[in-house]
Amino acid sequence: MTSTSIAAAEAKALPIGALLGAMVSIQIGATFAKGLFPLIGANGTTALRLVVGALMLAAVLRPWRVRPSRAVLPWLIAYGVNLAALNLLFYAALARIPLGVAVALEFSGPLLVATLSSRRATDFVWVVLAVSGILLLSPFIHSGSALDPLGVMLALAAGGCWALYIVFAQKAGAELGSQTTAYGLVIAAALALPFGLAEAGTGLIAPAILVSALLVGLFSSALPFWLEMVALTRMPARLYGTLTCLEPALGALAGFLFLHEILSPLQCAGIAAVVVAAFGAALTTKPPVPSPE
């Protein structure tokens, strides 16, 4: 293998590896976050997650060294506002329905991006396989317990924000790169903090929850959002949307390992279908054209 082909393989593997790492991290963070709900509520947990994540990324990336231009500023603001809405909606849903279900419903957003931007028959096959897997993971098919209707609506709304997140992150990230994440988290934290204070008050700074808050901020915000920005600035929205088919599978697995959710045979089949679809898309999609940067 020549040095050119090795470099091309590394360029293709980097965004895929970054995105997979982000998805694993965010599911681990969600299990830590759910443990905070009885103490500070969903909004309080969301505010802590974003504030801690923003402080971590600001310390590492020092975004003030790169000032956004006037052209990109509207996209950056939209990215931050959408990020706050996405987190508030998803955590509110997570307080009402199981983790695996919330992630599967939220996935409707990026799945829509993958479907609408598909151009080849093979891409459509992977999307259909992913949809089949998500349906098998859905409790609507094989669970007798009723889901909270508000929780379902909140998760679907979070899915809509996730679809917009892909667009806004790519628009802002084209100029700012990984600094977009730091700026976006600062905006999102500022918007979410009043909601957290209204629900938890001074409980947000109680010493008993600071360690958990640091873990939530690291695994749910700082690390995955930075990794996602690395991926989004190096791959097309179609590939991103299809690869994130792993999200429902990882959510169900995290629920099983950390929240003791029992997986049925149909759920295992759904996980297998989603994994095959995600990696099938990764193997058959052409690598994006490298940016001048």
XYZ file of C-alpha atoms in Angstrom:
293
model
C 0.000 0.000 0.000
C 1.409 3.358 -1.029
C 1.695 6.366 1.257
C -1.039 8.095 -0.748
C -3.494 5.238 -0.254
C -2.616 5.035 3.440
C -3.279 8.752 3.830
C -6.594 8.382 1.964
C -7.642 5.494 4.231
C -6.733 7.491 7.331
C -8.662 10.502 6.039
C -11.752 8.314 5.577
C -11.359 6.514 8.924
C -10.853 9.656 11.053
C -14.393 11.105 10.832
C -15.985 7.656 11.149
C -13.937 6.859 14.265
C -14.677 10.285 15.740
C -18.414 9.871 15.217
C -18.467 6.375 16.731
C -16.534 7.640 19.757
C -18.990 10.516 20.171
C -21.984 8.171 20.117
C -20.509 5.826 22.724
C -19.572 8.754 24.947
C -22.978 10.409 24.786
C -24.815 7.212 25.762
C -22.533 6.689 28.755
C -23.141 10.297 29.736
C -26.919 9.793 29.455
C -26.804 7.008 32.037
C -24.928 9.275 34.458
C -27.398 12.076 33.738
C -30.461 9.974 34.482
C -29.084 9.393 37.968
C -29.183 13.150 38.578
C -32.869 13.569 37.650
C -34.184 12.785 41.172
C -31.802 15.384 42.635
C -31.967 18.372 40.263
C -34.501 17.422 37.601
C -34.138 17.142 33.831
C -33.662 20.881 33.232
C -31.136 21.171 36.032
C -29.185 18.237 34.628
C -29.287 19.753 31.151
C -27.979 23.080 32.416
C -25.144 21.428 34.333
C -24.257 19.268 31.345
C -23.965 22.252 29.029
C -22.224 24.579 31.494
C -19.612 22.002 32.490
C -19.096 20.978 28.871
C -18.716 24.605 27.775
C -16.136 25.315 30.470
C -14.163 22.188 29.560
C -14.059 22.977 25.857
C -13.317 26.647 26.439
C -10.293 25.686 28.556
C -9.006 23.276 25.908
C -9.884 25.000 22.624
C -9.730 28.668 23.719
C -12.281 29.757 21.106
C -11.639 33.483 21.654
C -8.521 33.106 19.526
C -10.742 32.658 16.449
C -13.449 35.253 15.972
C -16.417 34.299 13.772
C -17.050 36.448 10.719
C -20.312 38.300 10.173
C -21.242 35.803 7.483
C -21.018 32.786 9.778
C -22.391 34.464 12.921
C -26.089 33.737 12.153
C -25.277 30.067 11.569
C -23.284 29.947 14.809
C -26.111 31.491 16.812
C -28.612 29.114 15.217
C -26.302 26.229 16.107
C -26.121 27.279 19.769
C -29.864 27.902 20.098
C -30.651 24.575 18.462
C -28.161 22.828 20.726
C -29.911 24.187 23.809
C -33.336 23.120 22.501
C -32.070 19.670 21.550
C -30.654 19.005 25.017
C -33.626 20.396 26.949
C -36.106 18.384 24.877
C -34.159 15.125 24.976
C -33.519 15.200 28.729
C -37.176 16.064 29.364
C -38.105 13.009 27.286
C -35.515 10.859 29.052
C -37.163 11.681 32.383
C -40.422 10.160 31.086
C -39.468 7.228 28.832
C -36.626 4.645 28.770
C -33.232 5.558 27.312
C -33.369 3.139 24.392
C -36.843 4.314 23.400
C -35.899 7.999 23.679
C -32.856 7.527 21.469
C -34.811 5.533 18.886
C -37.495 8.224 18.635
C -34.926 11.020 18.546
C -33.216 9.256 15.673
C -36.130 10.167 13.383
C -34.358 13.477 12.678
C -31.010 12.283 11.309
C -32.761 9.383 9.588
C -34.819 11.951 7.666
C -31.586 13.671 6.616
C -30.157 10.365 5.424
C -33.306 9.542 3.439
C -33.790 12.931 1.775
C -30.135 13.225 0.747
C -29.850 9.664 -0.603
C -28.872 9.412 -4.250
C -27.935 5.762 -4.847
C -29.861 2.522 -4.554
C -27.360 1.049 -2.101
C -27.850 4.001 0.244
C -31.603 3.418 0.183
C -31.076 -0.246 1.081
C -29.074 0.709 4.173
C -31.718 3.230 5.209
C -34.497 0.629 4.850
C -32.463 -1.861 6.894
C -31.858 0.780 9.566
C -35.583 1.600 9.722
C -36.350 -2.102 10.159
C -33.891 -2.266 13.035
C -35.376 0.788 14.718
C -38.866 -0.680 14.413
C -37.680 -3.882 16.073
C -36.153 -1.807 18.887
C -39.364 0.168 19.357
C -41.509 -0.898 22.335
C -44.642 -0.098 20.319
C -44.304 -3.509 18.673
C -43.436 -5.865 21.506
C -44.046 -4.089 24.811
C -47.282 -4.141 26.780
C -46.370 -1.109 28.891
C -47.754 2.239 27.789
C -45.339 5.059 27.028
C -45.793 8.575 28.346
C -47.313 10.495 25.374
C -45.539 13.715 26.362
C -42.239 11.863 26.549
C -42.774 10.500 23.037
C -43.593 13.970 21.669
C -40.553 15.510 23.365
C -38.262 12.833 21.916
C -39.666 13.381 18.416
C -39.188 17.141 18.799
C -35.593 16.481 19.837
C -35.248 14.467 16.633
C -36.297 17.496 14.619
C -33.638 19.563 16.406
C -31.078 16.847 15.647
C -31.819 17.143 11.935
C -31.299 20.921 12.099
C -28.159 20.376 14.171
C -26.522 18.599 11.235
C -27.203 21.545 8.933
C -26.193 24.305 11.359
C -23.053 22.498 12.520
C -21.806 22.019 8.978
C -22.536 25.636 8.014
C -20.773 27.088 11.048
C -18.060 24.431 11.135
C -16.978 25.165 7.561
C -15.315 28.351 8.844
C -14.674 27.715 12.537
C -13.914 23.979 12.585
C -13.803 22.485 16.089
C -14.102 25.964 17.611
C -17.762 25.827 16.578
C -18.431 23.363 19.367
C -16.939 25.610 22.034
C -18.861 28.671 20.851
C -22.073 26.664 20.441
C -21.870 25.167 23.924
C -21.368 28.604 25.478
C -24.512 29.874 23.728
C -26.474 26.737 24.648
C -25.319 26.848 28.285
C -26.362 30.496 28.628
C -29.824 29.668 27.256
C -30.324 26.488 29.328
C -29.044 27.867 32.649
C -32.233 29.851 33.495
C -34.310 26.690 33.009
C -31.980 24.774 35.318
C -32.016 27.469 37.988
C -35.805 27.646 37.868
C -36.069 23.909 38.523
C -33.137 23.157 40.829
C -32.063 26.511 42.276
C -28.926 26.292 44.410
C -29.063 22.510 44.104
C -27.018 22.924 40.917
C -23.922 23.723 42.984
C -24.451 21.195 45.779
C -21.136 19.397 46.500
C -22.846 16.002 46.426
C -23.589 16.246 42.709
C -20.446 17.971 41.439
C -18.592 14.734 40.611
C -21.566 13.383 38.676
C -21.959 16.758 36.986
C -18.334 16.647 35.821
C -18.840 13.152 34.399
C -22.048 14.187 32.635
C -20.401 17.297 31.226
C -17.402 15.344 29.972
C -19.141 12.333 28.445
C -22.366 14.024 27.306
C -21.126 17.405 26.082
C -17.442 18.245 25.843
C -16.066 15.008 24.397
C -18.915 13.930 22.046
C -19.650 17.395 20.646
C -15.997 17.974 19.863
C -15.746 14.551 18.213
C -18.940 15.184 16.250
C -17.571 18.469 14.962
C -14.450 16.642 13.777
C -16.732 14.227 11.917
C -19.225 16.767 10.543
C -16.558 18.941 8.958
C -15.112 15.912 7.126
C -18.136 13.941 5.913
C -21.386 14.660 4.006
C -24.710 14.913 5.849
C -25.861 11.707 4.115
C -23.058 9.623 5.610
C -23.456 11.247 9.025
C -27.193 10.583 9.041
C -26.781 6.936 8.096
C -23.906 6.199 10.463
C -25.899 7.531 13.374
C -28.148 4.500 12.940
C -25.937 3.142 15.699
C -27.509 5.556 18.199
C -30.621 3.463 19.045
C -28.504 0.327 19.372
C -26.020 2.038 21.681
C -28.853 3.554 23.707
C -30.467 0.145 24.181
C -27.106 -1.391 25.081
C -26.316 1.359 27.590
C -29.761 0.901 29.102
C -29.090 -2.827 29.475
C -25.609 -2.460 30.958
C -26.118 0.520 33.258
C -29.887 0.882 33.771
C -30.720 -2.858 33.786
C -33.120 -2.770 30.850
C -33.729 -6.310 29.565
C -33.331 -6.869 25.813
C -35.770 -9.168 24.013
C -34.798 -11.336 21.009
C -36.513 -8.824 18.701
C -34.465 -6.013 20.219
C -31.270 -8.016 19.630
C -32.328 -8.494 16.012
C -32.988 -4.775 15.740
C -29.526 -3.970 17.079
C -27.959 -6.342 14.543
C -29.906 -4.741 11.661
C -28.884 -1.240 12.714
C -25.216 -2.183 13.061
C -25.167 -3.836 9.628
C -26.851 -0.798 8.059
C -24.429 1.643 9.682
C -21.289 -0.194 8.681
C -22.696 -0.996 5.255
C -23.129 2.723 4.660
C -19.615 3.423 5.905
C -18.117 0.870 3.532
C -20.071 1.800 0.396
C -20.276 5.597 0.613
C -17.615 7.471 -1.305
C -15.251 9.553 0.884
C -15.934 13.301 0.868
C -13.703 15.680 -1.043
C -11.079 17.056 1.383
C -11.513 20.705 2.343
C -8.802 23.220 1.426
C -8.037 23.615 5.136
